[in-house]
PDB file of C-alpha atoms in Angstrom:
ATOM      1  CA  MET A   1     169.498  93.748  73.003  1.00 50.00           C
ATOM      2  CA  THR A   2     168.513  92.178  76.139  1.00 51.00           C
ATOM      3  CA  ASN A   3     164.842  91.405  77.226  1.00 51.00           C
ATOM      4  CA  PHE A   4     165.165  94.212  79.820  1.00 46.00           C
ATOM      5  CA  TYR A   5     165.675  97.098  77.229  1.00 47.00           C
ATOM      6  CA  LYS A   6     163.201  95.490  74.730  1.00 52.00           C
ATOM      7  CA  LEU A   7     160.699  95.556  77.568  1.00 53.00           C
ATOM      8  CA  ALA A   8     161.580  99.113  78.443  1.00 51.00           C
ATOM      9  CA  SER A   9     161.196  99.965  74.826  1.00 53.00           C
ATOM     10  CA  VAL A  10     157.779  98.289  74.542  1.00 52.00           C
ATOM     11  CA  ILE A  11     156.392  99.953  77.744  1.00 50.00           C
ATOM     12  CA  LEU A  12     157.831 103.463  76.609  1.00 49.00           C
ATOM     13  CA  LEU A  13     156.289 103.107  73.206  1.00 49.00           C
ATOM     14  CA  VAL A  14     152.760 101.868  74.386  1.00 52.00           C
ATOM     15  CA  GLY A  15     152.272 104.997  76.381  1.00 51.00           C
ATOM     16  CA  ILE A  16     153.421 107.418  73.507  1.00 43.00           C
ATOM     17  CA  PHE A  17     151.704 105.755  70.546  1.00 44.00           C
ATOM     18  CA  SER A  18     148.210 107.105  71.074  1.00 43.00           C
ATOM     19  CA  ALA A  19     149.296 110.563  71.178  1.00 42.00           C
ATOM     20  CA  ASN A  20     149.444 110.944  67.449  1.00 43.00           C
ATOM     21  CA  ALA A  21     149.246 108.605  64.639  1.00 43.00           C
ATOM     22  CA  LYS A  22     152.213 110.166  62.958  1.00 45.00           C
ATOM     23  CA  GLN A  23     154.871 112.078  64.782  1.00 49.00           C
ATOM     24  CA  ILE A  24     158.420 111.927  65.795  1.00 51.00           C
ATOM     25  CA  ILE A  25     159.001 111.128  69.377  1.00 50.00           C
ATOM     26  CA  GLU A  26     162.067 112.065  71.581  1.00 54.00           C
ATOM     27  CA  PRO A  27     161.580 111.359  75.101  1.00 53.00           C
ATOM     28  CA  THR A  28     163.606 113.722  77.466  1.00 59.00           C
ATOM     29  CA  ASN A  29     163.416 111.360  80.502  1.00 68.00           C
ATOM     30  CA  PRO A  30     163.030 107.840  79.456  1.00 68.00           C
ATOM     31  CA  ILE A  31     163.085 106.326  82.797  1.00 74.00           C
ATOM     32  CA  SER A  32     160.586 108.565  84.301  1.00 77.00           C
ATOM     33  CA  GLN A  33     158.365 108.227  81.136  1.00 74.00           C
ATOM     34  CA  ILE A  34     158.576 104.443  81.411  1.00 74.00           C
ATOM     35  CA  GLU A  35     157.534 104.435  85.123  1.00 78.00           C
ATOM     36  CA  SER A  36     154.580 106.658  84.083  1.00 79.00           C
ATOM     37  CA  ASN A  37     153.526 104.425  81.253  1.00 78.00           C
ATOM     38  CA  ILE A  38     153.635 101.453  83.436  1.00 81.00           C
ATOM     39  CA  ALA A  39     151.387 103.105  85.940  1.00 83.00           C
ATOM     40  CA  ASN A  40     149.011 104.415  83.250  1.00 84.00           C
ATOM     41  CA  ASN A  41     148.749 101.433  80.881  1.00 83.00           C
ATOM     42  CA  SER A  42     148.348  99.098  83.717  1.00 88.00           C
ATOM     43  CA  ARG A  43     145.538 101.216  85.274  1.00 89.00           C
ATOM     44  CA  SER A  44     143.921 101.365  81.685  1.00 87.00           C
ATOM     45  CA  LEU A  45     143.775  97.532  81.454  1.00 91.00           C
ATOM     46  CA  GLY A  46     142.619  96.973  84.947  1.00 93.00           C
ATOM     47  CA  LEU A  47     145.806  95.237  85.924  1.00 93.00           C
ATOM     48  CA  SER A  48     148.349  95.755  88.727  1.00 93.00           C
ATOM     49  CA  GLU A  49     151.641  97.063  87.579  1.00 91.00           C
ATOM     50  CA  LYS A  50     153.423  93.874  88.485  1.00 93.00           C
ATOM     51  CA  ALA A  51     150.831  91.841  86.484  1.00 95.00           C
ATOM     52  CA  TYR A  52     151.202  94.329  83.563  1.00 93.00           C
ATOM     53  CA  LYS A  53     155.123  94.225  83.608  1.00 92.00           C
ATOM     54  CA  TYR A  54     155.044  90.476  83.502  1.00 95.00           C
ATOM     55  CA  ALA A  55     152.520  90.201  80.836  1.00 94.00           C
ATOM     56  CA  THR A  56     154.610  92.618  78.666  1.00 91.00           C
ATOM     57  CA  ASP A  57     157.782  90.693  79.158  1.00 93.00           C
ATOM     58  CA  GLN A  58     155.975  87.452  78.377  1.00 94.00           C
ATOM     59  CA  PHE A  59     154.859  89.090  75.145  1.00 92.00           C
ATOM     60  CA  MET A  60     158.526  89.972  74.035  1.00 89.00           C
ATOM     61  CA  ARG A  61     159.540  86.435  75.055  1.00 92.00           C
ATOM     62  CA  LEU A  62     156.834  85.080  72.712  1.00 90.00           C
ATOM     63  CA  ASN A  63     157.622  87.451  69.894  1.00 84.00           C
ATOM     64  CA  SER A  64     161.381  86.600  70.070  1.00 85.00           C
ATOM     65  CA  GLY A  65     160.978  82.944  70.166  1.00 86.00           C
ATOM     66  CA  SER A  66     162.616  82.196  73.428  1.00 91.00           C
ATOM     67  CA  SER A  67     159.286  81.141  75.176  1.00 91.00           C
ATOM     68  CA  VAL A  68     155.862  79.729  73.867  1.00 91.00           C
ATOM     69  CA  PRO A  69     152.655  78.801  75.630  1.00 93.00           C
ATOM     70  CA  ASP A  70     152.072  75.269  76.360  1.00 94.00           C
ATOM     71  CA  MET A  71     149.178  75.237  73.975  1.00 95.00           C
ATOM     72  CA  GLU A  72     147.970  74.103  70.535  1.00 95.00           C
ATOM     73  CA  LEU A  73     148.160  76.613  67.763  1.00 95.00           C
ATOM     74  CA  ILE A  74     144.780  77.727  66.195  1.00 94.00           C
ATOM     75  CA  SER A  75     145.601  75.732  63.090  1.00 92.00           C
ATOM     76  CA  GLU A  76     145.956  72.488  65.209  1.00 94.00           C
ATOM     77  CA  VAL A  77     142.542  72.804  67.410  1.00 95.00           C
ATOM     78  CA  PRO A  78     140.238  70.237  65.731  1.00 94.00           C
ATOM     79  CA  GLU A  79     137.166  72.436  65.958  1.00 93.00           C
ATOM     80  CA  PHE A  80     139.127  75.240  64.169  1.00 92.00           C
ATOM     81  CA  ILE A  81     140.355  72.950  61.393  1.00 91.00           C
ATOM     82  CA  SER A  82     136.862  71.936  60.317  1.00 88.00           C
ATOM     83  CA  PRO A  83     134.469  74.576  61.784  1.00 87.00           C
ATOM     84  CA  GLU A  84     131.814  73.574  59.575  1.00 84.00           C
ATOM     85  CA  ASP A  85     131.503  70.272  61.587  1.00 91.00           C
ATOM     86  CA  TYR A  86     130.640  71.880  64.851  1.00 90.00           C
ATOM     87  CA  SER A  87     127.834  74.185  66.320  1.00 88.00           C
ATOM     88  CA  GLU A  88     128.369  77.654  67.143  1.00 84.00           C
ATOM     89  CA  LYS A  89     128.222  76.670  70.743  1.00 89.00           C
ATOM     90  CA  GLU A  90     131.065  74.092  70.423  1.00 93.00           C
ATOM     91  CA  LEU A  91     133.258  76.553  68.651  1.00 92.00           C
ATOM     92  CA  ASN A  92     132.755  79.058  71.248  1.00 91.00           C
ATOM     93  CA  LYS A  93     133.599  76.689  73.981  1.00 94.00           C
ATOM     94  CA  ALA A  94     136.880  75.665  72.152  1.00 95.00           C
ATOM     95  CA  MET A  95     137.565  79.239  71.635  1.00 94.00           C
ATOM     96  CA  ASN A  96     137.059  80.202  75.193  1.00 94.00           C
ATOM     97  CA  GLU A  97     139.404  77.372  76.331  1.00 96.00           C
ATOM     98  CA  GLN A  98     142.019  78.530  73.754  1.00 96.00           C
ATOM     99  CA  LYS A  99     141.896  82.143  75.051  1.00 96.00           C
ATOM    100  CA  THR A 100     141.979  81.174  78.645  1.00 97.00           C
ATOM    101  CA  LYS A 101     145.238  78.902  78.051  1.00 97.00           C
ATOM    102  CA  PHE A 102     146.648  82.059  76.209  1.00 97.00           C
ATOM    103  CA  ALA A 103     145.821  84.466  79.001  1.00 97.00           C
ATOM    104  CA  ASN A 104     147.459  82.084  81.573  1.00 97.00           C
ATOM    105  CA  TYR A 105     150.454  82.315  79.777  1.00 97.00           C
ATOM    106  CA  PHE A 106     150.665  86.251  80.232  1.00 97.00           C
ATOM    107  CA  GLY A 107     149.422  85.757  83.895  1.00 97.00           C
ATOM    108  CA  ILE A 108     146.266  87.878  83.276  1.00 97.00           C
ATOM    109  CA  PRO A 109     142.574  87.230  83.261  1.00 96.00           C
ATOM    110  CA  VAL A 110     141.031  86.126  80.188  1.00 96.00           C
ATOM    111  CA  SER A 111     138.820  89.083  80.066  1.00 95.00           C
ATOM    112  CA  LYS A 112     141.909  91.111  79.640  1.00 95.00           C
ATOM    113  CA  LEU A 113     143.431  89.274  76.902  1.00 95.00           C
ATOM    114  CA  ASP A 114     142.098  90.912  73.955  1.00 91.00           C
ATOM    115  CA  PRO A 115     142.752  94.567  74.885  1.00 91.00           C
ATOM    116  CA  PHE A 116     146.191  93.513  76.091  1.00 93.00           C
ATOM    117  CA  VAL A 117     147.123  91.578  72.834  1.00 90.00           C
ATOM    118  CA  ALA A 118     145.648  94.646  70.832  1.00 85.00           C
ATOM    119  CA  GLN A 119     147.653  97.056  72.632  1.00 82.00           C
ATOM    120  CA  MET A 120     150.951  95.359  72.305  1.00 85.00           C
ATOM    121  CA  SER A 121     150.382  94.291  68.826  1.00 78.00           C
ATOM    122  CA  VAL A 122     150.047  98.001  67.740  1.00 71.00           C
ATOM    123  CA  VAL A 123     153.262  99.074  69.624  1.00 67.00           C
ATOM    124  CA  PHE A 124     155.122  95.927  68.155  1.00 65.00           C
ATOM    125  CA  ASP A 125     154.384  96.609  64.710  1.00 57.00           C
ATOM    126  CA  SER A 126     156.202  99.885  64.933  1.00 46.00           C
ATOM    127  CA  ASP A 127     160.068 100.229  64.657  1.00 39.00           C
ATOM    128  CA  LEU A 128     160.710  99.429  68.173  1.00 38.00           C
ATOM    129  CA  PHE A 129     164.358  98.821  68.383  1.00 32.00           C
ATOM    130  CA  SER A 130     166.120 101.317  65.763  1.00 32.00           C
ATOM    131  CA  GLY A 131     167.082 103.703  68.539  1.00 33.00           C
ATOM    132  CA  GLY A 132     166.591 107.462  68.774  1.00 31.00           C
ATOM    133  CA  ALA A 133     163.552 108.940  67.382  1.00 32.00           C
ATOM    134  CA  THR A 134     160.689 106.913  66.256  1.00 33.00           C
ATOM    135  CA  THR A 135     158.291 107.808  63.430  1.00 34.00           C
ATOM    136  CA  PHE A 136     154.632 106.234  63.565  1.00 35.00           C
ATOM    137  CA  ASP A 137     152.801 106.295  60.237  1.00 39.00           C
ATOM    138  CA  THR A 138     149.567 104.494  60.037  1.00 42.00           C
ATOM    139  CA  GLY A 139     149.052 105.433  56.325  1.00 45.00           C
ATOM    140  CA  GLU A 140     151.116 102.438  54.628  1.00 58.00           C
ATOM    141  CA  ASP A 141     149.608 100.378  52.102  1.00 77.00           C
ATOM    142  CA  MET A 142     147.807  97.109  53.582  1.00 87.00           C
ATOM    143  CA  GLU A 143     147.570  93.689  52.030  1.00 93.00           C
ATOM    144  CA  THR A 144     143.851  93.008  51.223  1.00 95.00           C
ATOM    145  CA  ILE A 145     142.082  89.603  51.508  1.00 95.00           C
ATOM    146  CA  THR A 146     138.629  88.960  50.440  1.00 94.00           C
ATOM    147  CA  ILE A 147     136.184  86.747  52.545  1.00 91.00           C
ATOM    148  CA  PHE A 148     132.966  85.470  50.992  1.00 88.00           C
ATOM    149  CA  CYS A 149     130.149  84.756  53.441  1.00 82.00           C
ATOM    150  CA  GLU A 150     126.284  84.347  53.364  1.00 76.00           C
ATOM    151  CA  GLU A 151     124.592  83.945  56.713  1.00 67.00           C
ATOM    152  CA  ALA A 152     127.364  85.744  58.555  1.00 65.00           C
ATOM    153  CA  CYS A 153     127.011  88.588  56.247  1.00 67.00           C
ATOM    154  CA  SER A 154     123.277  89.000  57.496  1.00 58.00           C
ATOM    155  CA  GLY A 155     123.867  88.378  60.877  1.00 51.00           C
ATOM    156  CA  GLY A 156     123.167  84.583  60.868  1.00 44.00           C
ATOM    157  CA  LYS A 157     124.312  82.578  63.645  1.00 42.00           C
ATOM    158  CA  THR A 158     124.555  79.239  61.998  1.00 38.00           C
ATOM    159  CA  SER A 159     127.991  77.862  60.824  1.00 36.00           C
ATOM    160  CA  GLY A 160     129.825  80.604  58.809  1.00 42.00           C
ATOM    161  CA  GLY A 161     128.941  83.225  61.527  1.00 53.00           C
ATOM    162  CA  GLY A 162     130.672  84.394  64.583  1.00 74.00           C
ATOM    163  CA  ILE A 163     133.802  82.306  65.510  1.00 84.00           C
ATOM    164  CA  ALA A 164     133.633  80.507  62.109  1.00 81.00           C
ATOM    165  CA  LEU A 165     133.866  83.891  60.317  1.00 84.00           C
ATOM    166  CA  GLY A 166     137.019  85.133  62.369  1.00 88.00           C
ATOM    167  CA  LEU A 167     138.600  81.734  61.609  1.00 90.00           C
ATOM    168  CA  SER A 168     137.771  82.343  58.027  1.00 89.00           C
ATOM    169  CA  VAL A 169     139.829  85.814  58.336  1.00 92.00           C
ATOM    170  CA  TYR A 170     142.564  84.037  60.264  1.00 94.00           C
ATOM    171  CA  GLN A 171     142.970  81.221  57.553  1.00 93.00           C
ATOM    172  CA  GLY A 172     143.010  83.841  54.626  1.00 94.00           C
ATOM    173  CA  ALA A 173     145.436  85.871  56.369  1.00 95.00           C
ATOM    174  CA  LEU A 174     147.807  82.761  56.749  1.00 94.00           C
ATOM    175  CA  ASN A 175     147.231  81.843  53.206  1.00 93.00           C
ATOM    176  CA  ALA A 176     148.257  85.385  52.061  1.00 95.00           C
ATOM    177  CA  GLY A 177     151.449  85.186  53.966  1.00 94.00           C
ATOM    178  CA  ILE A 178     150.689  88.111  56.404  1.00 94.00           C
ATOM    179  CA  SER A 179     152.587  88.123  59.409  1.00 90.00           C
ATOM    180  CA  GLN A 180     151.292  88.245  62.919  1.00 88.00           C
ATOM    181  CA  TYR A 181     150.265  91.385  64.796  1.00 87.00           C
ATOM    182  CA  THR A 182     150.262  93.464  61.514  1.00 87.00           C
ATOM    183  CA  ASP A 183     147.528  95.307  59.871  1.00 89.00           C
ATOM    184  CA  PHE A 184     145.550  93.919  56.813  1.00 94.00           C
ATOM    185  CA  GLN A 185     142.483  94.836  55.010  1.00 95.00           C
ATOM    186  CA  VAL A 186     139.543  92.563  54.724  1.00 93.00           C
ATOM    187  CA  GLU A 187     136.696  93.008  52.252  1.00 92.00           C
ATOM    188  CA  PHE A 188     133.437  91.034  53.106  1.00 90.00           C
ATOM    189  CA  VAL A 189     131.531  90.043  50.154  1.00 90.00           C
ATOM    190  CA  LYS A 190     128.202  88.377  50.195  1.00 86.00           C
ATOM    191  CA  GLU A 191     128.426  85.213  48.089  1.00 85.00           C
ATOM    192  CA  SER A 192     125.044  84.922  46.499  1.00 85.00           C
ATOM    193  CA  THR A 193     124.763  88.801  45.406  1.00 85.00           C
ATOM    194  CA  ASN A 194     128.452  89.521  44.985  1.00 88.00           C
ATOM    195  CA  ASP A 195     127.602  92.974  47.083  1.00 85.00           C
ATOM    196  CA  LYS A 196     130.395  94.226  49.277  1.00 88.00           C
ATOM    197  CA  VAL A 197     129.333  94.281  52.976  1.00 87.00           C
ATOM    198  CA  SER A 198     132.186  95.885  54.561  1.00 88.00           C
ATOM    199  CA  THR A 199     136.049  96.835  54.291  1.00 91.00           C
ATOM    200  CA  GLU A 200     137.870  96.470  57.656  1.00 91.00           C
ATOM    201  CA  VAL A 201     141.213  96.383  59.218  1.00 92.00           C
ATOM    202  CA  TRP A 202     141.948  93.107  60.946  1.00 93.00           C
ATOM    203  CA  ARG A 203     144.982  91.582  62.810  1.00 91.00           C
ATOM    204  CA  TYR A 204     145.855  88.106  64.000  1.00 92.00           C
ATOM    205  CA  ASN A 205     147.946  85.773  66.132  1.00 92.00           C
ATOM    206  CA  ASN A 206     148.370  81.974  65.876  1.00 94.00           C
ATOM    207  CA  PHE A 207     147.055  81.450  69.530  1.00 95.00           C
ATOM    208  CA  SER A 208     143.853  83.340  69.701  1.00 93.00           C
ATOM    209  CA  GLY A 209     142.839  84.056  66.134  1.00 92.00           C
ATOM    210  CA  ALA A 210     141.852  87.120  64.311  1.00 92.00           C
ATOM    211  CA  TRP A 211     140.126  90.252  65.426  1.00 89.00           C
ATOM    212  CA  ARG A 212     138.752  93.463  63.965  1.00 88.00           C
ATOM    213  CA  GLU A 213     140.809  96.807  64.506  1.00 87.00           C
ATOM    214  CA  SER A 214     138.507  99.001  62.762  1.00 87.00           C
ATOM    215  CA  VAL A 215     136.032  99.395  59.978  1.00 87.00           C
ATOM    216  CA  ILE A 216     136.981 101.528  56.975  1.00 89.00           C
ATOM    217  CA  SER A 217     133.590 101.671  55.262  1.00 88.00           C
ATOM    218  CA  LYS A 218     130.282  99.682  55.516  1.00 85.00           C
ATOM    219  CA  PRO A 219     128.158  99.994  52.101  1.00 85.00           C
ATOM    220  CA  CYS A 220     125.727  97.603  53.482  1.00 76.00           C
ATOM    221  CA  LEU A 221     124.387  99.394  56.529  1.00 73.00           C
ATOM    222  CA  THR A 222     121.804  96.562  57.421  1.00 69.00           C
ATOM    223  CA  CYS A 223     124.289  93.841  57.296  1.00 68.00           C
ATOM    224  CA  SER A 224     125.787  92.617  60.828  1.00 62.00           C
ATOM    225  CA  TYR A 225     127.866  89.703  61.598  1.00 57.00           C
ATOM    226  CA  ASN A 226     129.032  90.681  65.164  1.00 52.00           C
TER     227      ASN A 226
END
Protein backbone atom coordinates (compact mmCIF):
# COMPACT_ATOMS: atom_id res chain seq x y z
CA MET A 1 0.00 0.00 0.00
CA THR A 2 1.42 3.40 -0.97
CA ASN A 3 2.14 6.09 1.62
CA PHE A 4 -0.69 8.17 0.17
CA TYR A 5 -3.31 5.52 0.87
CA LYS A 6 -1.81 4.76 4.28
CA LEU A 7 -1.94 8.46 5.11
CA ALA A 8 -5.52 8.69 3.89
CA SER A 9 -6.48 5.70 6.03
CA VAL A 10 -4.91 7.25 9.12
CA ILE A 11 -6.53 10.65 8.61
CA LEU A 12 -9.89 9.00 8.05
CA LEU A 13 -9.62 6.84 11.16
CA VAL A 14 -8.33 9.63 13.42
CA GLY A 15 -11.58 11.48 12.89
CA ILE A 16 -13.92 8.53 13.40
CA PHE A 17 -12.23 6.79 16.33
CA SER A 18 -13.58 9.04 19.07
CA ALA A 19 -17.21 8.55 18.04
CA ASN A 20 -17.47 5.20 19.81
CA ALA A 21 -15.00 2.87 21.50
CA LYS A 22 -16.55 -0.19 19.85
CA GLN A 23 -18.40 0.05 16.57
CA ILE A 24 -18.31 -0.87 12.91
CA ILE A 25 -17.60 2.08 10.63
CA GLU A 26 -18.54 2.22 6.97
CA PRO A 27 -17.84 5.69 5.56
CA THR A 28 -20.13 6.51 2.65
CA ASN A 29 -17.92 9.22 1.21
CA PRO A 30 -14.29 8.57 2.21
CA ILE A 31 -12.74 11.51 0.34
CA SER A 32 -15.15 14.01 1.84
CA GLN A 33 -14.66 12.43 5.27
CA ILE A 34 -10.87 12.63 4.97
CA GLU A 35 -11.01 16.32 4.02
CA SER A 36 -13.32 17.02 6.94
CA ASN A 37 -11.09 15.11 9.35
CA ILE A 38 -7.97 16.94 8.21
CA ALA A 39 -9.68 20.23 9.00
CA ASN A 40 -11.11 19.06 12.33
CA ASN A 41 -8.00 17.29 13.59
CA SER A 42 -5.60 20.05 12.62
CA ARG A 43 -7.90 22.54 14.36
CA SER A 44 -8.11 20.41 17.51
CA LEU A 45 -4.31 20.30 17.75
CA GLY A 46 -3.87 23.95 16.86
CA LEU A 47 -1.97 23.14 13.66
CA SER A 48 -2.43 24.29 10.09
CA GLU A 49 -3.83 21.66 7.72
CA LYS A 50 -0.52 21.63 5.85
CA ALA A 51 1.47 21.05 9.05
CA TYR A 52 -0.95 18.36 10.20
CA LYS A 53 -0.75 16.43 6.91
CA TYR A 54 3.06 16.63 6.92
CA ALA A 55 3.28 15.44 10.54
CA THR A 56 0.90 12.56 9.84
CA ASP A 57 2.89 11.51 6.79
CA GLN A 58 6.10 11.61 8.83
CA PHE A 59 4.47 9.39 11.46
CA MET A 60 3.62 6.84 8.79
CA ARG A 61 7.17 6.94 7.40
CA LEU A 62 8.56 6.45 10.89
CA ASN A 63 6.29 3.51 11.60
CA SER A 64 7.03 1.84 8.27
CA GLY A 65 10.76 2.24 8.81
CA SER A 66 11.28 4.26 5.63
CA SER A 67 12.39 7.30 7.64
CA VAL A 68 13.74 7.86 11.16
CA PRO A 69 14.58 11.04 13.10
CA ASP A 70 18.23 12.06 13.22
CA MET A 71 18.44 11.62 16.99
CA GLU A 72 19.29 9.13 19.70
CA LEU A 73 16.83 6.61 21.05
CA ILE A 74 15.75 7.12 24.66
CA SER A 75 17.81 4.05 25.56
CA GLU A 76 20.96 5.70 24.13
CA VAL A 77 20.79 9.03 25.98
CA PRO A 78 23.36 9.10 28.84
CA GLU A 79 20.99 10.80 31.29
CA PHE A 80 18.35 8.14 30.66
CA ILE A 81 20.71 5.16 30.86
CA SER A 82 21.57 5.98 34.50
CA PRO A 83 18.93 8.48 35.69
CA GLU A 84 19.94 7.96 39.32
CA ASP A 85 23.21 9.78 38.54
CA TYR A 86 21.40 12.98 37.49
CA SER A 87 19.24 15.57 39.19
CA GLU A 88 15.60 16.10 38.25
CA LYS A 89 16.61 19.40 36.61
CA GLU A 90 19.20 17.63 34.45
CA LEU A 91 16.75 14.90 33.50
CA ASN A 92 14.10 17.47 32.54
CA LYS A 93 16.62 19.34 30.39
CA ALA A 94 17.62 16.16 28.59
CA MET A 95 13.97 15.16 28.03
CA ASN A 96 13.07 18.62 26.71
CA GLU A 97 15.95 18.41 24.23
CA GLN A 98 14.84 14.91 23.20
CA LYS A 99 11.25 16.01 22.64
CA THR A 100 12.32 19.10 20.71
CA LYS A 101 14.28 16.94 18.26
CA PHE A 102 11.32 14.58 17.89
CA ALA A 103 8.91 17.47 17.31
CA ASN A 104 11.24 18.91 14.67
CA TYR A 105 11.05 15.59 12.82
CA PHE A 106 7.28 16.01 12.56
CA GLY A 107 7.60 19.70 11.76
CA ILE A 108 5.43 20.76 14.71
CA PRO A 109 6.01 22.83 17.88
CA VAL A 110 7.22 20.81 20.86
CA SER A 111 4.09 21.87 22.76
CA LYS A 112 2.02 19.90 20.21
CA LEU A 113 4.17 16.75 20.29
CA ASP A 114 2.50 14.80 23.11
CA PRO A 115 -1.11 15.31 21.96
CA PHE A 116 -0.14 14.56 18.34
CA VAL A 117 1.72 11.34 19.18
CA ALA A 118 -1.07 10.26 21.55
CA GLN A 119 -3.66 10.84 18.84
CA MET A 120 -1.70 8.97 16.20
CA SER A 121 -0.83 6.05 18.47
CA VAL A 122 -4.49 5.38 19.28
CA VAL A 123 -5.33 5.23 15.59
CA PHE A 124 -2.33 3.18 14.59
CA ASP A 125 -3.11 0.57 17.21
CA SER A 126 -6.31 -0.26 15.33
CA ASP A 127 -6.43 -2.47 12.24
CA LEU A 128 -5.78 0.34 9.78
CA PHE A 129 -5.05 -1.47 6.57
CA SER A 130 -7.43 -4.42 6.51
CA GLY A 131 -9.78 -2.71 4.07
CA GLY A 132 -13.56 -2.41 4.29
CA ALA A 133 -15.26 -1.93 7.64
CA THR A 134 -13.11 -1.49 10.75
CA THR A 135 -14.04 -2.71 14.21
CA PHE A 136 -12.65 -0.91 17.27
CA ASP A 137 -12.59 -2.78 20.56
CA THR A 138 -10.76 -1.36 23.58
CA GLY A 139 -11.71 -4.29 25.82
CA GLU A 140 -8.79 -6.53 24.91
CA ASP A 141 -6.50 -7.90 27.61
CA MET A 142 -3.41 -5.81 28.20
CA GLU A 143 0.01 -6.91 29.37
CA THR A 144 0.78 -5.75 32.91
CA ILE A 145 4.07 -4.57 34.39
CA THR A 146 4.76 -3.64 38.02
CA ILE A 147 6.78 -0.56 38.99
CA PHE A 148 8.07 -0.30 42.55
CA CYS A 149 8.60 3.26 43.77
CA GLU A 150 9.15 5.12 47.02
CA GLU A 151 9.68 8.88 46.88
CA ALA A 152 7.74 9.04 43.62
CA CYS A 153 4.75 7.29 45.15
CA SER A 154 4.52 10.04 47.75
CA GLY A 155 4.94 12.92 45.36
CA GLY A 156 8.68 13.24 45.94
CA LYS A 157 10.78 15.21 43.47
CA THR A 158 14.10 13.46 44.19
CA SER A 159 15.54 10.84 41.85
CA GLY A 160 12.93 8.17 41.31
CA GLY A 161 10.13 10.68 40.68
CA GLY A 162 9.06 12.73 37.68
CA ILE A 163 11.04 11.94 34.52
CA ALA A 164 12.82 9.04 36.23
CA LEU A 165 9.53 7.32 36.99
CA GLY A 166 8.48 7.59 33.34
CA LEU A 167 11.83 6.12 32.36
CA SER A 168 11.17 3.18 34.70
CA VAL A 169 7.86 2.55 32.91
CA TYR A 170 9.59 2.84 29.53
CA GLN A 171 12.30 0.36 30.55
CA GLY A 172 9.74 -2.00 32.06
CA ALA A 173 7.76 -2.01 28.81
CA LEU A 174 10.91 -2.71 26.77
CA ASN A 175 11.93 -5.56 29.08
CA ALA A 176 8.45 -7.06 28.78
CA GLY A 177 8.63 -6.99 24.98
CA ILE A 178 5.66 -4.65 24.64
CA SER A 179 5.40 -2.97 21.23
CA GLN A 180 5.52 0.78 20.77
CA TYR A 181 2.22 2.70 20.73
CA THR A 182 0.18 -0.13 22.25
CA ASP A 183 -1.70 -0.05 25.56
CA PHE A 184 -0.20 -1.77 28.57
CA GLN A 185 -1.19 -1.79 32.21
CA VAL A 186 1.10 -0.49 34.96
CA GLU A 187 0.68 -1.33 38.62
CA PHE A 188 2.56 1.11 40.85
CA VAL A 189 3.53 -0.34 44.22
CA LYS A 190 5.12 1.50 47.15
CA GLU A 191 8.24 -0.51 47.88
CA SER A 192 8.46 0.07 51.65
CA THR A 193 4.89 -1.01 52.40
CA ASN A 194 4.02 -3.13 49.34
CA ASP A 195 0.81 -1.08 49.02
CA LYS A 196 -0.64 -0.64 45.53
CA VAL A 197 -0.66 3.07 44.67
CA SER A 198 -2.36 3.05 41.29
CA THR A 199 -3.23 0.92 38.26
CA GLU A 200 -3.00 2.77 34.95
CA VAL A 201 -2.84 2.44 31.19
CA TRP A 202 0.37 3.66 29.53
CA ARG A 203 2.00 3.74 26.11
CA TYR A 204 5.54 4.48 24.94
CA ASN A 205 7.77 5.10 21.95
CA ASN A 206 11.53 4.90 21.58
CA PHE A 207 12.07 8.63 21.01
CA SER A 208 10.00 10.48 23.62
CA GLY A 209 9.47 7.79 26.25
CA ALA A 210 6.34 6.64 28.10
CA TRP A 211 3.15 8.49 28.91
CA ARG A 212 0.01 7.82 30.92
CA GLU A 213 -3.19 7.28 28.92
CA SER A 214 -5.66 6.77 31.77
CA VAL A 215 -6.07 5.75 35.42
CA ILE A 216 -7.92 2.48 36.01
CA SER A 217 -7.92 2.61 39.80
CA LYS A 218 -6.20 4.55 42.56
CA PRO A 219 -6.56 2.85 45.93
CA CYS A 220 -4.07 5.28 47.50
CA LEU A 221 -6.01 8.53 47.06
CA THR A 222 -3.40 10.67 48.81
CA CYS A 223 -0.50 9.41 46.65
CA SER A 224 0.72 11.57 43.79
CA TYR A 225 3.69 11.38 41.46
CA ASN A 226 2.79 13.82 38.68
